[in-house]
Amino acid sequence: MNNSTPIIRSWKIILATWLIIAVIFGFFATKLPSKLEGDGFRTDGDYEKVQQELHDTFHYPENTLLILFEKEESQSAEEFQSQIQSILTDIEKTSEPSAIDSPLVNNAFMKEQFAYAAVHFDDESLEMDPVIEDVQSIIKDKNGVFLTGGPVISNDINQASQDDLKRAELIGLPVALIVLLLALGTVAASVLPLIIGGVTIVIGFGILSFIADYVDLAIFILNIAPMLGLALSIDFSLLFINRYKEERANGRSIDDAINVTISKAGHSILFSAMCVFIGLGSVLLIDIDIFKNVAIGGMTVIAIAVAASMTLLPAMLKCLGDRVYKWKIIRSNHDTSNRWRTFAGFVMKRPVLVATLALAVLGAGILPVKNMNLAIPGADALPASFESRTAYDTIEKEFMKETASTVYAIAERDGGWLNEDGLTVMKELQNKFEQEDHVSGVDTLFSISSLDDPAQLASMIKQPQAAGLQTAIDGLVKGEQLLIPVSLNVEASSDEAQTLVRNWSAAYWPAGIQFGGQPKFNQELYDEIYDKIIPVLAVILISTFFILMAAFRSIIIPLKAILMNVISLSSTFGILVWLFQGGRFGLEPADISLILPVLVFSLVFGLSMDYEVFLISRIREYYIETRDNTYATVEGLAGTSKIITSAALIMIVITGAFAFTGVVPVKQIGIGIAIAIAIDATIVRLLLVPSLMKLLGTANWWMPFRR
């Protein structure tokens, strides 16, 4: 074979092009962290509309900082109050907030041991980072004073995500290099996948930096994108280099070996990328920013990983030539097929026992799934070592017990609310809210004035200053719009709160009404996921079935592969519940992040199909040659197990390194992917696949209307 591909003929140009692209996008990659904000849990709905109305019409602040004051034992009450006043005065002079809710004015913000202040900022265009720095400089030398609130927590998650990425790389990359050395044998060959991974991440971050100018990208993408990009880049490169070395060992020239590798291993790489694309693309159906972010980030790095593996890697192999075999540090046993052949034979002789035991182990893992509690990450996404997390927890514990959550209802009525007819409707709305079991309070002009008669209240409103109602009117009534804060005695994340706002949104009301607040936020997110999960799964399962059917010309193998994946992933989720909700192995007890089941399923389903295709393709080659299903299965397993195990181990190392990170959702996703891949590469690929191949025999290859 003497026909060189364009990649071989232009390898110098390809290397130079990739270098220039990496340098250019590397510059923009450094700007990505500063463009990320929020946790991505946002969807278009009533909650967003009410939030905007609260800010625009009722002048609720755009951003709020919370300052926690803890009284020292040596302080007197007067000294404690004097410290609070001094700090708030400095903040008012330095940061120019729109308002400050002071514990010295509002007794609800003051207790004997603790107090807190809410510092509000109305300006939407205001950059909060300089404001946070100013406040931190004011309180940094003050004992017992802590800063928290949404903007601070968001900044801390951003910083923690960057620190976590560095920590994961420091842990994962050296271990991945060792695995590569064991799999490929030489330093030169083992470094190439790491180069591909580094190029993928740098260029991916650069592209995402441009995307962030037009699309809101969440902080978590800083971990998810490199986790996927690095793991897949190394995975693809390992398959490519391994096939290249096989072709060279079979006597092919460097150019011929690269040509064959591009055509053979390239097929597997493209197929693998397509499977992961399907999984990621399916979550775009869920109209929540975090899912769109992960899909965009994931598809970006996957596209780069494929392009780099198919062009940059062959060019580097052409450049190195036989120098890819240099610096052999770890002696690699190239012929491990006999050991795998013996193992496969053992499994094939006891297919019923092996399949039963494997399914029993997976079934045991599935059991905890019934106890899964899904939650939207908030301040608890941060490690407890962060001051903003502990301060927020203290404020919640000390000051927010009585009102577990609040729903903000905005009602609109032609003719306004301050006449007798409007007040009659207002009273009707209040009564309807108060009839609910979980409502602990309703704020209207009636509850504030302690009156029940609309006519009497209408008379008092004619002289609001005298009646002391002007402040309440200014806060609750704006023309034809009425704000009704409804306090609940159940948590915003509870099923009761979500059911309540869901029923209210669907009910008939005597005026047009929209609902907001944390309960509505949670309800809309949960409903969006639950409503879209079936279409997402349908896209993944149906498309995967037809792709595998076309690849293997079989009905049974795709069905079996899909069923095994569903079972193994269910077992993964059960193990995660056992680990995180139970607080095992030193983990802080935490509910499962709402995004985890969907993301891990969509990602791992595609990733595991890569190993499925690699194994079954080799089995099919032997079966076509011999028509002996048992022989084909044993030889296929013997010939592919080393490379599948190495590829899976690298994926486990890269994603599992995020177990040592601090941001809880990222930790859960990293551990989840690592566990899922481990189960797939061991119990499924080494035990279930060969035992079921044996039990089904030639039925594995049944295909109707086969010619």
XYZ file of C-alpha atoms in Angstrom:
707
model
C 0.000 0.000 0.000
C 1.755 3.119 -1.235
C -1.083 5.606 -1.533
C -0.506 8.257 1.115
C -3.428 10.117 2.599
C -3.488 13.938 2.630
C -2.688 13.784 6.344
C 0.575 11.937 5.703
C 1.557 14.143 2.779
C 0.814 17.371 4.698
C 1.892 16.366 8.190
C 4.168 19.388 8.665
C 1.396 21.809 7.705
C -1.014 19.985 10.026
C 1.367 20.236 12.982
C 1.968 23.940 12.329
C -1.764 24.626 11.931
C -2.669 22.906 15.198
C 0.115 24.782 17.003
C -1.132 28.153 15.727
C -4.742 27.302 16.587
C -3.759 26.170 20.102
C -1.793 29.377 20.758
C -4.604 31.638 19.503
C -7.404 29.871 21.358
C -5.160 29.425 24.394
C -5.131 33.197 24.789
C -8.940 33.333 24.822
C -9.155 30.240 27.045
C -7.715 32.221 29.951
C -10.733 34.540 29.779
C -13.348 31.784 30.151
C -13.512 31.607 34.000
C -14.370 35.314 34.263
C -17.294 34.843 31.846
C -18.947 32.038 33.800
C -21.596 32.800 36.373
C -24.437 31.099 38.190
C -25.137 27.416 38.583
C -27.118 27.057 35.344
C -30.362 26.118 37.052
C -32.590 28.437 35.055
C -35.507 27.894 32.723
C -37.963 30.197 31.026
C -41.236 30.280 32.957
C -43.319 32.172 35.478
C -40.484 32.233 37.993
C -38.225 34.272 35.703
C -41.075 36.620 34.751
C -42.006 37.221 38.388
C -38.354 37.777 39.331
C -38.078 40.442 36.646
C -41.339 42.030 37.778
C -40.183 42.048 41.400
C -37.081 43.951 40.353
C -38.578 46.300 37.748
C -41.922 47.120 39.353
C -41.582 46.436 43.067
C -37.907 47.449 43.256
C -36.603 44.241 44.781
C -32.795 44.314 44.690
C -30.882 42.778 41.800
C -28.138 41.517 44.143
C -27.947 41.127 47.906
C -24.947 40.548 50.142
C -25.500 39.089 53.601
C -23.201 39.970 56.490
C -23.264 37.716 59.531
C -22.205 39.134 62.912
C -21.293 36.767 65.726
C -21.024 38.280 69.209
C -17.814 37.430 71.037
C -17.965 36.408 74.674
C -15.921 39.420 75.710
C -18.242 41.871 73.935
C -21.055 43.672 75.672
C -24.352 44.178 73.840
C -23.467 47.860 73.335
C -20.053 47.007 71.872
C -21.643 44.410 69.585
C -24.155 46.936 68.268
C -21.473 49.582 67.917
C -19.373 47.205 65.785
C -22.378 46.461 63.557
C -23.109 50.171 63.095
C -19.482 50.981 62.307
C -19.162 48.261 59.655
C -22.480 49.094 57.973
C -21.543 52.790 57.888
C -18.233 51.976 56.181
C -20.016 49.733 53.667
C -22.560 52.438 52.890
C -19.803 54.986 52.251
C -17.597 52.655 50.205
C -20.022 50.552 48.152
C -23.031 52.868 47.876
C -25.758 50.187 48.176
C -29.351 51.005 47.264
C -30.521 49.945 50.741
C -29.356 48.194 53.891
C -31.584 46.109 56.138
C -29.869 46.570 59.481
C -30.357 44.415 62.576
C -30.211 47.673 64.573
C -33.463 48.725 62.884
C -35.198 45.392 62.272
C -35.317 43.226 65.390
C -36.018 40.142 63.278
C -32.384 40.336 62.135
C -30.980 40.403 65.682
C -30.501 37.702 68.313
C -28.447 37.629 71.465
C -25.529 35.780 69.892
C -26.001 36.471 66.177
C -27.166 39.250 63.870
C -27.123 39.757 60.133
C -27.547 42.595 57.666
C -28.782 42.493 54.079
C -26.975 44.915 51.764
C -28.967 45.492 48.557
C -27.868 46.656 45.101
C -30.453 47.592 42.449
C -28.260 48.362 39.453
C -28.394 45.422 36.977
C -25.225 46.598 35.224
C -23.216 46.759 38.454
C -20.189 44.452 38.532
C -20.372 42.701 41.891
C -16.763 41.487 42.050
C -15.323 44.926 42.983
C -18.173 45.433 45.464
C -17.425 42.092 47.131
C -13.738 42.979 47.333
C -14.576 46.340 48.950
C -16.786 44.715 51.572
C -14.218 42.000 52.258
C -11.543 44.654 52.798
C -13.791 46.364 55.363
C -14.504 43.224 57.410
C -11.246 41.284 56.950
C -9.748 42.304 60.293
C -13.013 42.112 62.229
C -13.501 39.047 64.396
C -16.868 37.350 64.137
C -17.915 39.086 60.885
C -18.565 36.962 57.774
C -19.698 37.708 54.223
C -22.113 35.528 52.233
C -25.068 35.814 49.850
C -25.724 34.731 46.258
C -22.945 36.721 44.515
C -20.348 35.637 47.092
C -21.362 31.978 46.893
C -21.265 32.155 43.091
C -17.739 33.594 43.189
C -16.604 30.961 45.654
C -18.003 28.140 43.502
C -16.148 29.611 40.527
C -12.895 29.737 42.459
C -13.446 26.271 43.928
C -14.124 24.915 40.429
C -10.816 26.312 39.153
C -8.958 24.894 42.165
C -10.729 21.550 41.723
C -9.705 21.372 38.065
C -6.046 21.881 38.984
C -6.286 19.314 41.777
C -7.968 16.742 39.527
C -5.307 17.236 36.862
C -2.511 16.836 39.405
C -4.056 13.560 40.546
C -5.435 12.176 37.287
C -2.725 12.946 34.762
C 0.200 11.175 36.489
C -1.917 8.070 37.101
C -3.202 8.184 33.521
C 0.406 8.367 32.305
C 1.270 5.216 34.281
C -1.707 3.379 32.754
C -0.637 4.540 29.299
C 2.904 3.319 29.944
C 1.537 -0.090 30.924
C -0.701 -0.193 27.848
C 1.677 1.282 25.239
C 5.069 0.454 26.703
C 7.092 3.601 25.898
C 7.260 7.168 27.140
C 7.040 8.616 23.626
C 3.828 6.747 22.796
C 2.322 7.438 26.224
C 2.860 11.198 26.094
C 1.006 11.599 22.781
C -2.502 11.035 24.248
C -1.772 13.605 26.959
C -0.760 16.127 24.293
C -4.017 15.467 22.419
C -5.924 15.917 25.679
C -4.153 19.190 26.483
C -4.767 20.590 23.004
C -8.434 19.589 23.216
C -8.965 21.378 26.519
C -7.094 24.550 25.529
C -8.907 24.957 22.210
C -12.208 23.888 23.765
C -11.938 26.546 26.467
C -11.060 29.134 23.817
C -14.143 28.291 21.758
C -16.365 28.248 24.849
C -15.003 31.688 25.742
C -16.457 32.988 22.461
C -19.727 31.120 23.030
C -19.988 32.663 26.517
C -20.353 36.088 24.872
C -23.698 35.002 23.427
C -24.904 32.210 25.730
C -24.984 32.210 29.530
C -22.578 29.488 30.620
C -22.618 28.110 34.157
C -19.639 27.757 36.463
C -19.813 23.944 36.459
C -18.766 23.815 32.788
C -15.258 24.642 34.015
C -15.036 21.099 35.365
C -17.376 19.103 33.130
C -15.840 20.141 29.779
C -12.204 19.275 30.635
C -13.313 16.090 32.409
C -14.945 14.844 29.211
C -12.397 16.351 26.816
C -9.363 14.878 28.552
C -10.903 11.456 29.141
C -12.191 11.059 25.584
C -9.026 12.447 23.982
C -6.879 9.936 25.816
C -9.387 7.158 25.108
C -9.435 7.880 21.373
C -5.653 8.273 21.227
C -5.072 4.986 23.031
C -7.225 3.097 20.512
C -5.455 4.835 17.616
C -1.879 4.287 18.830
C -2.553 0.684 19.827
C -3.854 -0.117 16.343
C -0.894 1.705 14.762
C 1.564 -0.396 16.788
C -0.279 -3.572 15.772
C 0.033 -2.662 12.104
C 3.747 -1.867 12.479
C 4.251 -5.179 14.282
C 2.605 -6.915 11.301
C 5.327 -5.515 9.040
C 3.628 -2.497 7.494
C 5.597 0.653 6.757
C 4.998 3.794 8.809
C 2.831 5.369 6.093
C 0.857 2.189 5.471
C 0.334 1.624 9.197
C -1.015 5.153 9.603
C -3.311 4.707 6.593
C -4.778 1.473 7.939
C -5.125 2.931 11.419
C -6.987 5.974 10.130
C -9.447 3.753 8.273
C -9.901 1.082 10.973
C -9.407 2.769 14.356
C -10.818 5.996 12.940
C -14.112 4.179 12.345
C -14.327 3.233 16.035
C -13.412 6.764 17.122
C -16.066 8.338 14.907
C -18.659 5.810 16.070
C -17.799 6.422 19.717
C -18.036 10.187 19.247
C -21.384 9.772 17.500
C -22.777 7.748 20.399
C -21.695 10.363 22.942
C -23.043 13.120 20.694
C -26.425 11.403 20.680
C -26.420 11.237 24.463
C -25.400 14.866 24.876
C -27.624 16.109 22.066
C -30.652 14.469 23.652
C -30.364 16.572 26.823
C -30.795 19.703 24.707
C -34.488 18.760 24.789
C -34.508 19.796 28.462
C -35.006 23.562 28.594
C -32.706 24.193 31.564
C -29.474 26.126 31.140
C -27.220 23.630 32.930
C -28.195 20.810 30.544
C -27.690 23.039 27.508
C -24.336 24.146 28.938
C -23.080 20.601 29.445
C -24.307 19.615 25.979
C -22.599 22.613 24.349
C -19.381 22.167 26.320
C -19.325 18.414 25.849
C -20.023 18.464 22.120
C -17.397 21.179 21.656
C -14.581 19.200 23.287
C -15.686 15.930 21.666
C -15.549 17.505 18.202
C -12.047 18.810 18.919
C -10.950 15.468 20.394
C -12.095 13.635 17.258
C -10.452 16.167 14.934
C -7.184 16.052 16.894
C -7.171 12.248 17.056
C -7.799 11.937 13.327
C -5.350 14.616 12.114
C -2.914 15.858 14.764
C -2.168 12.404 16.181
C -1.355 10.796 12.780
C 0.827 13.803 11.948
C 2.741 13.375 15.223
C 3.147 9.648 14.555
C 4.515 10.455 11.081
C 6.884 13.002 12.644
C 8.158 10.564 15.273
C 8.338 7.495 13.057
C 9.964 4.630 14.925
C 11.010 7.025 17.688
C 7.531 6.342 19.120
C 9.136 3.140 20.468
C 11.823 5.066 22.390
C 12.285 5.344 26.151
C 10.783 2.082 27.243
C 10.595 2.433 31.027
C 8.006 -0.192 31.883
C 8.376 -3.578 30.225
C 5.008 -4.351 28.693
C 3.825 -7.916 28.183
C 2.419 -7.616 24.696
C 0.849 -11.058 24.584
C -1.767 -11.238 27.314
C -4.287 -12.967 25.062
C -3.716 -16.433 26.543
C -4.657 -15.271 30.022
C -7.779 -13.561 28.692
C -8.543 -16.660 26.599
C -8.375 -18.824 29.724
C -10.618 -16.422 31.605
C -13.139 -16.317 28.745
C -13.164 -20.096 28.589
C -13.916 -20.266 32.324
C -16.888 -17.897 31.899
C -18.205 -19.713 28.826
C -18.204 -23.074 30.626
C -20.462 -21.680 33.400
C -22.687 -19.134 31.628
C -25.773 -19.564 33.825
C -23.831 -19.285 37.089
C -21.748 -16.304 35.917
C -24.748 -14.423 34.498
C -26.790 -15.080 37.643
C -24.025 -13.882 39.972
C -23.341 -10.792 37.841
C -27.018 -9.820 37.758
C -27.297 -10.447 41.504
C -24.416 -8.039 42.188
C -25.948 -5.400 39.913
C -29.351 -5.960 41.520
C -27.886 -5.356 44.968
C -26.498 -2.057 43.692
C -29.894 -1.046 42.347
C -31.715 -1.437 45.698
C -30.780 1.985 47.206
C -32.194 3.791 44.146
C -35.645 3.809 45.755
C -34.275 6.133 48.461
C -32.791 8.668 46.036
C -33.422 12.292 47.013
C -32.832 14.776 44.202
C -31.911 18.363 45.073
C -30.962 21.577 43.327
C -27.442 22.594 44.446
C -27.161 25.857 46.357
C -24.733 26.995 49.016
C -24.365 23.338 49.991
C -22.520 22.745 46.696
C -19.519 24.333 48.417
C -17.372 22.467 50.939
C -18.106 23.308 54.569
C -14.644 24.890 54.786
C -15.842 27.917 52.814
C -16.834 30.892 54.964
C -19.701 31.845 52.639
C -21.194 28.345 53.073
C -20.968 28.231 56.874
C -22.213 31.826 57.252
C -25.208 31.140 55.009
C -26.011 27.944 56.924
C -25.887 29.899 60.199
C -28.251 32.607 58.914
C -30.682 29.943 57.695
C -30.534 28.076 60.995
C -30.830 31.091 63.289
C -33.193 33.399 61.390
C -35.211 31.490 58.806
C -36.833 28.680 60.751
C -40.349 30.079 61.082
C -40.821 30.752 57.367
C -39.403 27.761 55.561
C -40.100 29.281 52.132
C -42.002 32.103 50.424
C -44.100 32.208 47.271
C -44.443 35.597 45.562
C -47.795 36.000 43.808
C -48.222 38.956 41.449
C -51.871 39.625 40.569
C -53.042 42.040 37.890
C -56.504 43.637 37.700
C -58.024 46.259 35.455
C -59.113 49.206 37.572
C -56.422 48.771 40.215
C -56.557 47.523 43.793
C -57.112 50.493 46.090
C -60.857 50.904 45.487
C -63.519 48.835 47.210
C -63.953 46.417 44.283
C -60.220 45.855 44.085
C -59.948 45.343 47.829
C -62.800 42.821 47.694
C -60.835 40.765 45.152
C -57.690 41.188 47.270
C -59.515 39.789 50.303
C -60.823 36.899 48.219
C -57.270 36.059 47.115
C -56.004 36.224 50.690
C -58.763 33.924 51.919
C -58.034 31.405 49.181
C -54.338 31.297 50.090
C -55.042 31.006 53.826
C -57.239 27.945 53.268
C -54.201 25.881 52.283
C -52.690 23.615 54.961
C -49.074 24.624 54.411
C -49.590 28.411 54.358
C -48.323 30.084 57.526
C -48.945 33.710 56.527
C -50.206 35.976 53.740
C -49.074 39.604 53.471
C -51.744 41.943 52.109
C -53.138 45.329 53.162
C -55.718 43.405 55.199
C -53.207 41.395 57.225
C -51.054 44.485 57.794
C -53.985 46.703 58.879
C -55.703 43.874 60.807
C -58.990 44.715 59.027
C -61.389 42.317 57.288
C -63.912 44.678 55.709
C -63.009 45.969 52.193
C -65.247 49.030 52.618
C -63.607 49.990 55.893
C -60.119 49.488 54.450
C -61.043 51.551 51.370
C -62.036 54.367 53.678
C -58.738 54.170 55.564
C -56.742 54.165 52.318
C -58.080 57.628 51.538
C -55.829 58.812 54.361
C -53.015 56.262 54.240
C -50.504 58.362 56.157
C -52.874 58.759 59.072
C -53.650 55.038 59.018
C -49.963 54.065 58.723
C -50.611 52.202 55.471
C -48.536 54.206 53.005
C -45.394 52.078 53.377
C -47.396 48.877 52.856
C -49.177 50.341 49.830
C -45.865 51.442 48.293
C -44.425 47.967 48.770
C -47.382 45.845 47.663
C -49.408 47.867 45.113
C -48.114 49.354 41.854
C -50.977 50.544 39.635
C -52.842 47.480 38.408
C -50.369 45.049 39.956
C -50.513 43.565 43.442
C -47.729 41.688 45.212
C -48.781 39.029 47.721
C -45.920 37.283 49.588
C -47.239 33.907 50.821
C -45.205 32.252 53.601
C -45.101 28.445 53.732
C -44.224 26.181 56.646
C -42.579 23.614 54.326
C -39.209 23.795 52.583
C -39.079 25.140 49.029
C -37.638 21.824 47.821
C -40.389 19.727 49.417
C -43.006 17.864 47.407
C -45.713 19.737 49.341
C -44.418 23.166 48.291
C -44.050 22.109 44.664
C -47.519 20.554 44.572
C -48.973 23.724 46.076
C -47.538 26.122 43.471
C -48.279 23.667 40.665
C -51.944 23.527 41.702
C -52.104 27.302 42.164
C -50.690 27.867 38.678
C -53.396 25.649 37.170
C -56.296 26.973 39.319
C -58.888 29.629 38.468
C -58.351 32.982 40.214
C -60.527 36.104 40.304
C -57.598 38.047 38.801
C -54.694 37.263 36.479
C -51.905 35.883 38.652
C -48.360 34.561 38.301
C -46.237 32.837 40.927
C -42.559 33.131 41.782
C -40.222 32.433 44.675
C -38.044 29.434 45.407
C -40.918 26.888 45.513
C -41.986 27.924 42.001
C -38.357 27.823 40.839
C -37.983 24.251 42.095
C -41.351 23.156 40.696
C -40.567 24.428 37.206
C -37.145 22.750 37.144
C -38.412 19.400 38.415
C -41.403 19.443 36.058
C -39.216 20.322 33.067
C -36.952 17.341 33.761
C -39.771 14.906 34.507
C -41.725 16.014 31.427
C -38.717 15.657 29.116
C -37.004 12.575 30.542
C -39.036 10.131 28.436
C -38.231 11.899 25.116
C -34.556 12.114 26.145
C -34.377 8.400 26.924
C -36.315 7.575 23.757
C -33.820 9.475 21.593
C -30.859 7.737 23.249
C -32.282 4.215 23.251
C -33.915 4.206 19.811
C -31.004 5.836 17.999
C -28.495 3.553 19.742
C -30.552 0.496 18.797
C -30.608 1.336 15.097
C -26.911 2.257 15.019
C -25.924 -1.042 16.667
C -28.339 -2.978 14.472
C -26.720 -1.494 11.368
C -23.218 -2.133 12.741
C -23.766 -5.799 13.717
C -26.636 -6.855 11.441
C -28.447 -8.226 14.471
C -31.597 -7.515 16.476
C -30.623 -9.382 19.641
C -27.194 -7.809 20.260
C -28.492 -4.186 20.299
C -31.389 -5.121 22.598
C -29.030 -6.998 24.901
C -26.511 -4.120 24.942
C -29.190 -1.547 25.770
C -30.686 -3.719 28.522
C -27.279 -4.347 30.117
C -26.482 -0.633 30.017
C -29.764 0.293 31.693
C -29.193 -2.278 34.436
C -25.561 -1.269 35.047
C -26.413 2.454 35.144
C -29.272 1.814 37.562
C -26.799 0.006 39.784
C -24.455 3.002 39.511
C -27.184 5.360 40.744
C -27.913 3.061 43.674
C -24.248 3.036 44.678
C -24.143 6.851 44.467
C -27.173 7.088 46.762
C -25.484 4.728 49.213
C -22.247 6.734 49.083
C -23.477 10.334 49.187
C -26.793 10.223 51.025
C -25.286 7.832 53.534
C -22.096 9.884 53.913
C -19.842 6.841 53.423
C -16.027 6.915 53.223
C -15.768 10.367 54.768
C -18.126 12.034 52.289
C -20.326 14.798 53.656
C -23.956 13.543 53.560
C -25.688 15.212 50.616
C -28.695 14.673 48.382
C -28.064 13.685 44.786
C -27.749 16.641 42.428
C -30.825 16.981 40.227
C -28.733 16.894 37.045
C -26.731 13.775 37.885
C -29.041 10.931 36.721
C -29.750 12.507 33.332
C -26.162 13.596 32.626
C -24.469 10.391 33.774
C -26.976 8.272 31.853
C -26.631 10.267 28.635
C -22.824 10.402 28.832
C -22.012 6.886 29.986
C -24.549 5.251 27.689
C -22.593 6.597 24.720
C -19.174 5.926 26.240
C -19.924 2.314 27.101
C -21.144 1.651 23.569
C -17.598 2.403 22.420
C -16.336 -0.645 24.318
C -19.359 -2.681 23.208
C -18.665 -2.015 19.536
C -14.940 -2.668 19.886
C -15.576 -6.066 21.526
C -18.557 -7.233 19.462
C -16.942 -6.113 16.200
C -13.986 -8.394 16.873
C -16.303 -11.248 17.905
C -18.305 -10.762 14.696
C -15.135 -10.949 12.584
C -14.315 -14.362 14.052
C -17.926 -15.525 13.794
C -18.130 -14.633 10.098
C -14.902 -16.599 9.501
C -15.818 -19.722 11.502
C -19.584 -19.646 12.212
C -18.612 -20.879 15.692
C -20.224 -18.553 18.260
C -18.285 -19.941 21.247
C -14.920 -19.746 19.516
C -15.659 -16.251 18.214
C -16.606 -14.997 21.673
C -13.494 -16.427 23.351
C -11.134 -15.081 20.676
C -12.856 -11.709 20.544
C -12.590 -11.314 24.305
C -8.962 -12.476 24.300
C -7.995 -10.041 21.564
C -9.647 -6.907 22.910
C -9.716 -7.171 26.705
C -6.326 -5.544 27.303
C -7.070 -2.424 25.294
C -10.661 -2.140 26.597
C -9.445 -2.503 30.180
C -6.717 0.100 29.662
C -9.098 2.563 27.989
C -11.687 2.095 30.728
C -9.060 2.450 33.460
C -7.907 5.772 32.007
C -11.499 7.001 31.847
C -11.976 5.941 35.475
C -8.768 7.696 36.556
C -9.572 10.978 34.789
C -13.188 11.207 35.948
C -12.587 9.567 39.324
C -9.952 12.193 40.149
C -12.850 14.605 40.656
C -13.717 12.604 43.769
C -11.043 14.712 45.446
C -12.703 17.992 44.465
C -14.852 20.159 46.703
C -17.846 21.234 44.580
C -20.422 18.547 45.360
C -22.268 18.247 41.996
C -18.940 17.916 40.147
C -17.725 15.354 42.692
C -20.919 13.337 42.225
C -20.741 13.439 38.418
C -17.046 12.459 38.388
C -17.536 9.569 40.800
C -20.722 8.545 38.990
C -19.019 8.281 35.593
C -16.047 6.440 37.122
C -18.286 3.876 38.866
C -20.423 3.387 35.755
C -17.369 2.784 33.545
C -15.861 0.422 36.134
C -19.054 -1.645 36.262
C -19.310 -1.669 32.475
C -15.688 -2.720 31.931
C -15.775 -5.511 34.505
C -19.154 -7.000 35.374
C -20.795 -6.237 32.027
C -17.990 -6.556 29.496
C -16.040 -9.448 31.083
C -18.864 -11.450 32.659
C -22.303 -10.683 31.269
C -21.376 -10.245 27.602
C -19.545 -13.588 27.164
C -21.999 -15.562 29.321
C -25.024 -14.214 27.435
C -23.261 -14.706 24.097
C -22.824 -18.368 25.080
C -26.401 -18.820 26.311
C -27.993 -17.277 23.214
C -25.669 -19.005 20.758
C -26.423 -18.381 17.094
C -29.567 -16.447 18.106
C -27.212 -13.539 18.869
C -26.886 -12.960 15.141
C -30.563 -13.219 14.217
C -31.666 -10.587 11.755
C -35.007 -10.760 9.916
C -34.997 -10.439 6.147
C -31.245 -11.113 6.050
C -30.044 -11.893 2.565
